[in-house]
JSON list of C-alpha atoms in Angstrom, two decimals:
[
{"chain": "X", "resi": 78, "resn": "UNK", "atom": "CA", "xyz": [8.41, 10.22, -33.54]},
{"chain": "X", "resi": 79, "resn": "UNK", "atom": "CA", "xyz": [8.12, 9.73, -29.90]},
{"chain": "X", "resi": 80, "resn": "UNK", "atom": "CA", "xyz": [4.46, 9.03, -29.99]},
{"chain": "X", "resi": 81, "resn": "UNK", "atom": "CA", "xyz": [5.07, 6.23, -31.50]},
{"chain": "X", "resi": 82, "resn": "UNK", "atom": "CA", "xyz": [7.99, 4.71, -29.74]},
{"chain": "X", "resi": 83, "resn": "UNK", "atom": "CA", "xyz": [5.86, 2.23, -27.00]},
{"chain": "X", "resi": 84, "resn": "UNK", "atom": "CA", "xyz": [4.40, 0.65, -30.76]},
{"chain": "X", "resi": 85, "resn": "UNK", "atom": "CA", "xyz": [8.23, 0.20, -31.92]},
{"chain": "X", "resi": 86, "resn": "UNK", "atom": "CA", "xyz": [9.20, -1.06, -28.98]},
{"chain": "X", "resi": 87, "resn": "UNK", "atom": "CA", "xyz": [6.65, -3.55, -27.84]},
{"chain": "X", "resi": 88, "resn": "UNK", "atom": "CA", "xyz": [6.96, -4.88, -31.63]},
{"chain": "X", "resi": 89, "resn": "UNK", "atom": "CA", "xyz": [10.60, -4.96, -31.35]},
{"chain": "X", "resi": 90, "resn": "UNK", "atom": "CA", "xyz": [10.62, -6.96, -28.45]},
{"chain": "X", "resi": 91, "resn": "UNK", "atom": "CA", "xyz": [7.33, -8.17, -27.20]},
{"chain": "X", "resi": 92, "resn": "UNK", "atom": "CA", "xyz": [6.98, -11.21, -28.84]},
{"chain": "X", "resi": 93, "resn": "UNK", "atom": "CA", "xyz": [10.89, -12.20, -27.39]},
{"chain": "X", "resi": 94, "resn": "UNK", "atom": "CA", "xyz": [9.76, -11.63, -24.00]},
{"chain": "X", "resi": 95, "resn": "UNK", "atom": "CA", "xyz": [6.16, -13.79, -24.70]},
{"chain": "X", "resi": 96, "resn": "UNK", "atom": "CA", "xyz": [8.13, -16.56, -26.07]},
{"chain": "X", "resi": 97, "resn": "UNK", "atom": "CA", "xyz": [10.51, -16.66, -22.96]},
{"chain": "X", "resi": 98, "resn": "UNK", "atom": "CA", "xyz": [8.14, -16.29, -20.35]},
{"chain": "X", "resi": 99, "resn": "UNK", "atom": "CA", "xyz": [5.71, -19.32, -21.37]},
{"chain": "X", "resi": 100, "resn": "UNK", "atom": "CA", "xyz": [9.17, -21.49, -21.92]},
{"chain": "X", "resi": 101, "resn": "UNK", "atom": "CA", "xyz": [11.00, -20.37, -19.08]},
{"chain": "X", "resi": 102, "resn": "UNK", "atom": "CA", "xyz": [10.28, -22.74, -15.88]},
{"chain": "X", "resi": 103, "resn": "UNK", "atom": "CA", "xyz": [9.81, -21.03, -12.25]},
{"chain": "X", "resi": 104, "resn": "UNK", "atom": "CA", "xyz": [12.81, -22.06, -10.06]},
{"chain": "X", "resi": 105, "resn": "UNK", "atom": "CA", "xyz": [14.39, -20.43, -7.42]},
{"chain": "X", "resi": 106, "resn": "UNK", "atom": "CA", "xyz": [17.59, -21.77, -8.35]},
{"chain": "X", "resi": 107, "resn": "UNK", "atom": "CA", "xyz": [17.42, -19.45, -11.67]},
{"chain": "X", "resi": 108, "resn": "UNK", "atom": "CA", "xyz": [20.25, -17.14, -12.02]},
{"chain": "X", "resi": 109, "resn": "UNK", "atom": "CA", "xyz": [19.64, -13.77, -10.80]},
{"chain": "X", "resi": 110, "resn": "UNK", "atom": "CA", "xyz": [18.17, -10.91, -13.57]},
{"chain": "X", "resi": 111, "resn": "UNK", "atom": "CA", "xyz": [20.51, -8.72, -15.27]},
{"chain": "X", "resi": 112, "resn": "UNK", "atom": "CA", "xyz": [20.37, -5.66, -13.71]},
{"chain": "X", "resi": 113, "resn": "UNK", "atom": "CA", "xyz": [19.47, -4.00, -17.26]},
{"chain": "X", "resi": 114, "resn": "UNK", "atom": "CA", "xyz": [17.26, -4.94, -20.11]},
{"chain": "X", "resi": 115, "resn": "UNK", "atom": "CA", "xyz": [19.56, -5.14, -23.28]},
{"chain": "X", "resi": 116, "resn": "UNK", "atom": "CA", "xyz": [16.85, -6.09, -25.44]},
{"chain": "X", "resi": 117, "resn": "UNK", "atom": "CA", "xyz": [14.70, -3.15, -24.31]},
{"chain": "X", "resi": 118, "resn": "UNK", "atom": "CA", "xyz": [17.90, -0.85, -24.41]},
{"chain": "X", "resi": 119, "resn": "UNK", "atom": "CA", "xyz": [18.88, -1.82, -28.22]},
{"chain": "X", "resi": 120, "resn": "UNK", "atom": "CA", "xyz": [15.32, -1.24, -29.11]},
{"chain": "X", "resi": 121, "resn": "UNK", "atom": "CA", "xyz": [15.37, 2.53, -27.38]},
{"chain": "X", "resi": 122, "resn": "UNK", "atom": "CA", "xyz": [18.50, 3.41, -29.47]},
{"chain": "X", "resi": 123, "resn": "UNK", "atom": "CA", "xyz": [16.89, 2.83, -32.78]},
{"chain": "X", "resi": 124, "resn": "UNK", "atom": "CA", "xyz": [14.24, 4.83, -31.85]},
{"chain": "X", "resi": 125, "resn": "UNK", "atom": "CA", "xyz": [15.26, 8.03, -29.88]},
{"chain": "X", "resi": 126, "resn": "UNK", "atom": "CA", "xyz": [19.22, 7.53, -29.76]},
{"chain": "X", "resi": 127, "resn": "UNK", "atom": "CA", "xyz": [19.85, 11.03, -28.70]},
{"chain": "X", "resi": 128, "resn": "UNK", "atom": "CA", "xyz": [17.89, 10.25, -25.37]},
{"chain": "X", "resi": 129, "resn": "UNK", "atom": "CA", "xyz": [18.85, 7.75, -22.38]},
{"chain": "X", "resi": 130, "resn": "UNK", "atom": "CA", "xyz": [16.36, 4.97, -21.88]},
{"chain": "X", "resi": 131, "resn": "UNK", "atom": "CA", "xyz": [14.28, 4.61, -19.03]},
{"chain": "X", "resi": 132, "resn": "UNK", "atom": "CA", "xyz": [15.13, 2.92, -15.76]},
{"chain": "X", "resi": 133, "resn": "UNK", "atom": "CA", "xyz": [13.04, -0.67, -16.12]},
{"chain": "X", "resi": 134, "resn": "UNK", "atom": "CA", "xyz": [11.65, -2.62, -13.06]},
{"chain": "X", "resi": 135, "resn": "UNK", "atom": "CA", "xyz": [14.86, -4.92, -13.37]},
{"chain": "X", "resi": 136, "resn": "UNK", "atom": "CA", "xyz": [18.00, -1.75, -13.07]},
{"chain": "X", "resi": 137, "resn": "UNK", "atom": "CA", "xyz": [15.58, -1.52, -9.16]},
{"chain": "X", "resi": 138, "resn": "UNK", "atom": "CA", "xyz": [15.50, -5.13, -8.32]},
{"chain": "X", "resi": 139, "resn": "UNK", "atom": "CA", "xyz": [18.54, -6.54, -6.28]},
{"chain": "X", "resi": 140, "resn": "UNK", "atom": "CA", "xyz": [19.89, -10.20, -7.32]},
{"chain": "X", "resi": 141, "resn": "UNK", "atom": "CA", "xyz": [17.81, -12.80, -6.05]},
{"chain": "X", "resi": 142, "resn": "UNK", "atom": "CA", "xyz": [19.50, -14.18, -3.10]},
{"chain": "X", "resi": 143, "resn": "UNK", "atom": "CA", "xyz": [20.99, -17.65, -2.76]},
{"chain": "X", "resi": 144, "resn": "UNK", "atom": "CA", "xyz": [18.80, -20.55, -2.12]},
{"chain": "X", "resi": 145, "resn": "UNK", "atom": "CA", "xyz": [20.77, -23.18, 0.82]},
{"chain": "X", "resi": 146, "resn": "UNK", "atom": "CA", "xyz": [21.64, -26.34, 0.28]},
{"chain": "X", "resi": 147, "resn": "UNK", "atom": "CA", "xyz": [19.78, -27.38, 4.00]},
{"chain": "X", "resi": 148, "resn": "UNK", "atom": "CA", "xyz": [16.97, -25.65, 5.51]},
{"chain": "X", "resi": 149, "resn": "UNK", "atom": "CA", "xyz": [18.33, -23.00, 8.02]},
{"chain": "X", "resi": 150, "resn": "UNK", "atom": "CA", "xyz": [17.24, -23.82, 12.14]},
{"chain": "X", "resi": 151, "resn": "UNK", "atom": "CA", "xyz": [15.99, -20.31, 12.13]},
{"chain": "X", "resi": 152, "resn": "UNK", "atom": "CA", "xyz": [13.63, -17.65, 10.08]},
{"chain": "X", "resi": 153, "resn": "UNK", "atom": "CA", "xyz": [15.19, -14.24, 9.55]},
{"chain": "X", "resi": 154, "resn": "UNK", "atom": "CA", "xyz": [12.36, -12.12, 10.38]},
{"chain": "X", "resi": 155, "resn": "UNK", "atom": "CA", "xyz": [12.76, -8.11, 9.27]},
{"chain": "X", "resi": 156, "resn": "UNK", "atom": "CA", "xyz": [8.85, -6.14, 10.22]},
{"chain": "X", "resi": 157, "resn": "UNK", "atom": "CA", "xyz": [9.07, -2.20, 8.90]},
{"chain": "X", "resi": 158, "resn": "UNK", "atom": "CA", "xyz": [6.40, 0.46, 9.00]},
{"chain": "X", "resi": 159, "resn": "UNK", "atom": "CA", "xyz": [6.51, 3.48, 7.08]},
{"chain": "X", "resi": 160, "resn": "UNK", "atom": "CA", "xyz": [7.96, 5.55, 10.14]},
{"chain": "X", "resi": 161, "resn": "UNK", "atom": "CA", "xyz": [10.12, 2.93, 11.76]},
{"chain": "X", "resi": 162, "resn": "UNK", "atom": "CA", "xyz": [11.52, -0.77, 12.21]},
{"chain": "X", "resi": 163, "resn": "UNK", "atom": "CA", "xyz": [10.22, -2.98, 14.84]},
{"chain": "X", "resi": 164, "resn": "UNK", "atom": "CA", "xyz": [12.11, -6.11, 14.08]},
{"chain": "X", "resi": 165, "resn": "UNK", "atom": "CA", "xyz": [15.39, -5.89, 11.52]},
{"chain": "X", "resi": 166, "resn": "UNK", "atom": "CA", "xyz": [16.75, -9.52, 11.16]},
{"chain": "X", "resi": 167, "resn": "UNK", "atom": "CA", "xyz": [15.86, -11.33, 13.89]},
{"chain": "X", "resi": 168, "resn": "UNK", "atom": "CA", "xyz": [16.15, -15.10, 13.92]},
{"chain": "X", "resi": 169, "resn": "UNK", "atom": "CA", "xyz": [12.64, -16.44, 14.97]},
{"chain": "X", "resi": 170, "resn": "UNK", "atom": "CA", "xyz": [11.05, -20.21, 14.59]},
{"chain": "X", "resi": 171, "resn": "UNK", "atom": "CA", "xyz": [8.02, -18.99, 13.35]},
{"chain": "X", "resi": 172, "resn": "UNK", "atom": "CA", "xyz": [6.08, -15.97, 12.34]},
{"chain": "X", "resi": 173, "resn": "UNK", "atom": "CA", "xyz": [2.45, -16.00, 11.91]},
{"chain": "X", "resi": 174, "resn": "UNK", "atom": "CA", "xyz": [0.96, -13.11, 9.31]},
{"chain": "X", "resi": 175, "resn": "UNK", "atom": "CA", "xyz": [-2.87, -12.80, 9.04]},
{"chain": "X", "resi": 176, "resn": "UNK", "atom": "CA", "xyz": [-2.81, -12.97, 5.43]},
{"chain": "X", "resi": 177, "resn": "UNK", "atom": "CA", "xyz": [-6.06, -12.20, 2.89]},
{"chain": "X", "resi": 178, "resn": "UNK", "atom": "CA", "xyz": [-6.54, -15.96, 2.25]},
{"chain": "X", "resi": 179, "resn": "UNK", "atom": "CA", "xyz": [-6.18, -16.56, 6.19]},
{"chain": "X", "resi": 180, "resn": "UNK", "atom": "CA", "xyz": [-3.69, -16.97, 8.90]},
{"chain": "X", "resi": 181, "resn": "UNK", "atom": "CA", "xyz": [-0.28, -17.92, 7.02]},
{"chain": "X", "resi": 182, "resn": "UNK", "atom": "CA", "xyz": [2.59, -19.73, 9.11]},
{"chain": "X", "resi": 183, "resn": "UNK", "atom": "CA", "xyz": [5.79, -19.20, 7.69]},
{"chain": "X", "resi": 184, "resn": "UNK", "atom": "CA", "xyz": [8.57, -21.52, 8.93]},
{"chain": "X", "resi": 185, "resn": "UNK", "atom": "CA", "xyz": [12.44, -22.06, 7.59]},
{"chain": "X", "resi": 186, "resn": "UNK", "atom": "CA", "xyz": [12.68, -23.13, 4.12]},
{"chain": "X", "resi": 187, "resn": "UNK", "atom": "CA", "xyz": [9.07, -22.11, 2.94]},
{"chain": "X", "resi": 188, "resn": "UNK", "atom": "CA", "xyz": [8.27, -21.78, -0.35]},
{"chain": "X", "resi": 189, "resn": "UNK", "atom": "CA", "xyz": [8.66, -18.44, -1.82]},
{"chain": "X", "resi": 190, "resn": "UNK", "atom": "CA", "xyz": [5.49, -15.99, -1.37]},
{"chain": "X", "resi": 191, "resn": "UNK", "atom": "CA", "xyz": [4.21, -12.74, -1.70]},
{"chain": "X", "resi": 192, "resn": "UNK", "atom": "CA", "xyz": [1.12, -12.13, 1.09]},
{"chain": "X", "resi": 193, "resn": "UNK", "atom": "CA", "xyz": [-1.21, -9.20, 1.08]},
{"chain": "X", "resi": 194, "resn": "UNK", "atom": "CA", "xyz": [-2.11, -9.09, 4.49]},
{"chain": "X", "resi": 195, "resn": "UNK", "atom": "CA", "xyz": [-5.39, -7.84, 6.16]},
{"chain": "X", "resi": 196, "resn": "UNK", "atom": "CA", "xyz": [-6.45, -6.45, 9.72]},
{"chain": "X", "resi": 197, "resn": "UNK", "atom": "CA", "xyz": [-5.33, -8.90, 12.19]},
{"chain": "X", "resi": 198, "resn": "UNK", "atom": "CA", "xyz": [-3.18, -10.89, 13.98]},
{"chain": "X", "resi": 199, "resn": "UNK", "atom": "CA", "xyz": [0.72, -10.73, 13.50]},
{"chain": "X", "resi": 200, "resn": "UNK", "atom": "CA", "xyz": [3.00, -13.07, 16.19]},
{"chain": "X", "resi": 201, "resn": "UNK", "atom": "CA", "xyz": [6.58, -13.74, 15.69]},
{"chain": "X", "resi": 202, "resn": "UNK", "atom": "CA", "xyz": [7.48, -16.97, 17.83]},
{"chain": "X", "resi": 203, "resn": "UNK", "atom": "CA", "xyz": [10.79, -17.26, 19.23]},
{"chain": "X", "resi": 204, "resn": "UNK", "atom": "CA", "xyz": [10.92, -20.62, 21.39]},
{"chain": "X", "resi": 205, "resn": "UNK", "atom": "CA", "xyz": [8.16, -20.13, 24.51]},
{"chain": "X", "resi": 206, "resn": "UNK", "atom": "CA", "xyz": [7.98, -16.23, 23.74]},
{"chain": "X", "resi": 207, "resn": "UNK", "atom": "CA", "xyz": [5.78, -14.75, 21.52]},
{"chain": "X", "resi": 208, "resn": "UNK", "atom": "CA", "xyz": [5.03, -11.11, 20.70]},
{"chain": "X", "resi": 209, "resn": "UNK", "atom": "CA", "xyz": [1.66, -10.57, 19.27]},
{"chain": "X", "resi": 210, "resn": "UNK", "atom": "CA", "xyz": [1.11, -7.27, 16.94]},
{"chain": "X", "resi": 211, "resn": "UNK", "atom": "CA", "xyz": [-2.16, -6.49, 15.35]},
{"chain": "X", "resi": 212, "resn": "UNK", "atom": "CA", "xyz": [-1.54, -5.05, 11.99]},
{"chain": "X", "resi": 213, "resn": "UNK", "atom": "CA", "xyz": [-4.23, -2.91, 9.52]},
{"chain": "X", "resi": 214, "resn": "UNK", "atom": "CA", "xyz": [-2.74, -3.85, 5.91]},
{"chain": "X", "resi": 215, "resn": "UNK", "atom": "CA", "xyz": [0.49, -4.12, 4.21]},
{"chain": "X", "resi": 216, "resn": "UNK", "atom": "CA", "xyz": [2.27, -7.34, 2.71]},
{"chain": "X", "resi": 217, "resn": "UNK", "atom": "CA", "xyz": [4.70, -10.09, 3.60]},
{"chain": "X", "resi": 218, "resn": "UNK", "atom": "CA", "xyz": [7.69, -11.54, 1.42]},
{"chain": "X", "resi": 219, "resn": "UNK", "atom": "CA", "xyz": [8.74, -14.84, 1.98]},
{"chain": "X", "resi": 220, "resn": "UNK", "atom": "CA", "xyz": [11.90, -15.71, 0.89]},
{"chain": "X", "resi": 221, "resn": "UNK", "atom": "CA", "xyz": [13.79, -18.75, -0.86]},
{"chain": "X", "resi": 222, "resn": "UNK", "atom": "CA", "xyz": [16.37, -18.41, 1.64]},
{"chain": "X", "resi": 223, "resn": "UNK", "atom": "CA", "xyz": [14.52, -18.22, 4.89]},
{"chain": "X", "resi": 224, "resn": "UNK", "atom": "CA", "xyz": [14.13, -14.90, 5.02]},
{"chain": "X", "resi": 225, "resn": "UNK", "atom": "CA", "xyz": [10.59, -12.88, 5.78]},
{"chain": "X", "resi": 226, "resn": "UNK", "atom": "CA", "xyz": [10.46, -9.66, 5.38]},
{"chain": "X", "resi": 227, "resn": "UNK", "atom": "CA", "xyz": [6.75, -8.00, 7.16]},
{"chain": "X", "resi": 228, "resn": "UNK", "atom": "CA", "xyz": [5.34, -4.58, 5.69]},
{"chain": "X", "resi": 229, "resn": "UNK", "atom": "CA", "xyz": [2.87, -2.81, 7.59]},
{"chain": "X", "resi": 230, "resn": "UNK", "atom": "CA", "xyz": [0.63, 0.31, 7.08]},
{"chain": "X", "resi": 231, "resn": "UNK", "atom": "CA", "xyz": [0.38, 0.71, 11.14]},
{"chain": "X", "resi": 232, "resn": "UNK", "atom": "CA", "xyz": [0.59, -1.93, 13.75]},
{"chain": "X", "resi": 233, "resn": "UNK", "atom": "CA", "xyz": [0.93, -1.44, 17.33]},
{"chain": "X", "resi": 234, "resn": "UNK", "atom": "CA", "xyz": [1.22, -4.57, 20.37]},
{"chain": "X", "resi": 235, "resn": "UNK", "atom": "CA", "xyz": [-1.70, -6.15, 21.08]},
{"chain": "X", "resi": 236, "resn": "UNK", "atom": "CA", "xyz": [-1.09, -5.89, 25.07]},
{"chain": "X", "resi": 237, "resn": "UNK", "atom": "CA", "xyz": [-1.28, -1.51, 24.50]},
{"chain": "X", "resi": 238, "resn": "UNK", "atom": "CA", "xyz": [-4.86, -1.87, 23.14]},
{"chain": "X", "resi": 239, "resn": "UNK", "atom": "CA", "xyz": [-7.73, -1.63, 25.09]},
{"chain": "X", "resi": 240, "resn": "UNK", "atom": "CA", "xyz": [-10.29, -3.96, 24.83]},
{"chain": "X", "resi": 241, "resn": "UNK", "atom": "CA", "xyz": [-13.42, -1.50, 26.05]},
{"chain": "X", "resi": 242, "resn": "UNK", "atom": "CA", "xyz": [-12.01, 1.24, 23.99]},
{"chain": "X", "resi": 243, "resn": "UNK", "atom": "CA", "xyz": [-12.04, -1.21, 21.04]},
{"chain": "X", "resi": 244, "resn": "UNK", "atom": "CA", "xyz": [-15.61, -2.66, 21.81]},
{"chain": "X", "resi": 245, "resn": "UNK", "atom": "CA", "xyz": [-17.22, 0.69, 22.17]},
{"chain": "X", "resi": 246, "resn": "UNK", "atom": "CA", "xyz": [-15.29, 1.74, 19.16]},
{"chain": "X", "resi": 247, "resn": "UNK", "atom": "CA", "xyz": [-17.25, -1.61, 17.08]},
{"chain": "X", "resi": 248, "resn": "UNK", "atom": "CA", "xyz": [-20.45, -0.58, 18.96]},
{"chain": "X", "resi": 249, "resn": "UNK", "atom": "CA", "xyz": [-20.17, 3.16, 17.50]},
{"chain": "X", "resi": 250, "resn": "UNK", "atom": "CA", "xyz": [-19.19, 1.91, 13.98]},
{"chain": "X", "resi": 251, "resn": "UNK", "atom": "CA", "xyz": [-22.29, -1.06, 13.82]},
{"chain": "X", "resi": 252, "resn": "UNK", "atom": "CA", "xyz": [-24.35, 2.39, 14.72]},
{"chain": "X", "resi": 253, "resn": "UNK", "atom": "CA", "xyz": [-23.05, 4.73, 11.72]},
{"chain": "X", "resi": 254, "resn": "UNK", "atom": "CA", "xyz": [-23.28, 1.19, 9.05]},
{"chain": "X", "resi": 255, "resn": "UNK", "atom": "CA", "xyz": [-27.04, 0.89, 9.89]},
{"chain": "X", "resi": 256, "resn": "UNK", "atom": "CA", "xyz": [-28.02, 4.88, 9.75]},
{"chain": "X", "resi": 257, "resn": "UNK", "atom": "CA", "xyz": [-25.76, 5.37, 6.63]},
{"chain": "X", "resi": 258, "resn": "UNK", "atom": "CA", "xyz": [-27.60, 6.75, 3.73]},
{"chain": "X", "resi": 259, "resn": "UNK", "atom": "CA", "xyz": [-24.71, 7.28, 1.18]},
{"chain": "X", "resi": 260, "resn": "UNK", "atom": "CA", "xyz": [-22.23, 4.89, -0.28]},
{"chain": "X", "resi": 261, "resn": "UNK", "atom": "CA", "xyz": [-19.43, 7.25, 0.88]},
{"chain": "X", "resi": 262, "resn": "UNK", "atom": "CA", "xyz": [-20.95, 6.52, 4.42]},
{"chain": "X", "resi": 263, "resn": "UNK", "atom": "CA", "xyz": [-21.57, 3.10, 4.04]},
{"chain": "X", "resi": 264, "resn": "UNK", "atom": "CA", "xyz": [-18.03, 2.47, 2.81]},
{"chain": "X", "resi": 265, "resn": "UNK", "atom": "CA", "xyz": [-16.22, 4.68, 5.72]},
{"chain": "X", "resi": 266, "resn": "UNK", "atom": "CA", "xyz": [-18.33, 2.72, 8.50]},
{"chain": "X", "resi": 267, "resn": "UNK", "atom": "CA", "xyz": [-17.56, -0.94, 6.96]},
{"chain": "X", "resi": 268, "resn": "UNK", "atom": "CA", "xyz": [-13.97, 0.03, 7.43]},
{"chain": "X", "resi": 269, "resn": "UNK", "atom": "CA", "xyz": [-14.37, 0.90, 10.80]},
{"chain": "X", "resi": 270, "resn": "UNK", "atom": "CA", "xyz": [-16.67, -1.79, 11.48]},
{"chain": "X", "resi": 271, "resn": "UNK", "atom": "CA", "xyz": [-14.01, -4.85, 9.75]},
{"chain": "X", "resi": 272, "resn": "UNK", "atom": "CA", "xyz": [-10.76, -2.93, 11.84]},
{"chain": "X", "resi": 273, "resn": "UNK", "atom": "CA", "xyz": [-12.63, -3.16, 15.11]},
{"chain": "X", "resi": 274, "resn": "UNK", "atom": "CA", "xyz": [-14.09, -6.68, 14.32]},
{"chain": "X", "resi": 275, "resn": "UNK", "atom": "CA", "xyz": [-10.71, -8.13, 13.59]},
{"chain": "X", "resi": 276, "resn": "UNK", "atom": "CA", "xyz": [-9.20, -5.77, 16.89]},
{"chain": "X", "resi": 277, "resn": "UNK", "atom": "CA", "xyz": [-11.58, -7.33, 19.10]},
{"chain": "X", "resi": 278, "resn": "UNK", "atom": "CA", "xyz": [-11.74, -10.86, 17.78]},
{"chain": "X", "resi": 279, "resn": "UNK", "atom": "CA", "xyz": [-7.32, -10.67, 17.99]},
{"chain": "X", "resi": 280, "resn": "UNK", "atom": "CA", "xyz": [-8.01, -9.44, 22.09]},
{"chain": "X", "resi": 281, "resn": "UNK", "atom": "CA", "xyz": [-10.66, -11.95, 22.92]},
{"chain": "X", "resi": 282, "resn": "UNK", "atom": "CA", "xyz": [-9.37, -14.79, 20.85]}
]
């Protein structure tokens, strides 16, 4: 019976959720989610009543948080890596993420986003001062309520890099991309070669 519960269900309530999502309009001033899928639920109990339903995206996701009436002064900046926080809501006037598309500026009251980033440039401006932090990968979430929050795979401050270290490192990858004779080899050396383009061109730039 359970093999063919994903069948029941997505007949139960696919077409519901196909119907709302090409009528529903995208605002931010939509109510926040439910914090559990009653449609999805009902349709689990019919099927395997004797077992609890699965946790859905939506019983993880907090409530959408309030859109202001005015756009703040400030941007409330949080930047995380995966062993520690380097900025936890700090009021900035502008942070500048080196997104996949290209450098993003993200000022109060921008539109809501989602940013992969790439190897680059990361500086958070706070009036004359600005601290620069080169970044490999991660993603940025931009807020309805002027809020950014930065996550990064590894970043470090530009001014603890060395620029010879990282120019001889470019030199050394250029080397292995040219003499490469597998794909395995190609692929590891165009990594190196696009982290220690983007390092040099964030030092000398």
């Amino acid at each position: 019976m359970y093999r063919h519960a994903p069948r029941l269900l997505t007949r139960a309530i696919g077409g519901g959720v196909r119907r709302s999502a090409t009528t529903r309009a995208f605002s931010t001033d939509l109510p926040a989610a439910p914090s559990e899928d009653a449609a999805f639920v009902e349709a689990w109990r019919k099927v395997a009543p004797n077992i609890d339903p699965p946790k859905t995206p939506l019983a993880f996701m907090k409530p959408r948080p309030p859109t202001p009436s005015s756009i703040p002064s400030k941007l409330t900046v949080n930047f995380v890596l995966p062993y520690q926080s380097e900025i936890s809501n700090k009021e900035v006037d502008m942070v500048i993420v080196p997104a996949t598309t290209g450098q993003m500026g993200v000022l109060p009251g921008h539109v809501a986003t989602i940013a992969e980033l790439k190897p680059g440039l990361l500086s958070v401006h706070e009036g004359s001062e600005v601290t620069k932090y080169f970044v490999s990968s991660g993603f940025a979430f931009v807020h309805a309520n002027s809020v950014t929050d930065i996550v990064a795979v590894e970043a470090v401050p530009v001014d603890r890099i060395d620029l010879s270290l990282v120019q001889k490192g470019l030199a050394d990858f250029t080397q292995k991309l040219n003499s490469a004779t597998t794909d395995l080899e190609k692929a590891e050396a165009q990594i190196g070669v696009d982290v220690h383009s983007a390092l040099n061109a964030a030092l000398s730039g």
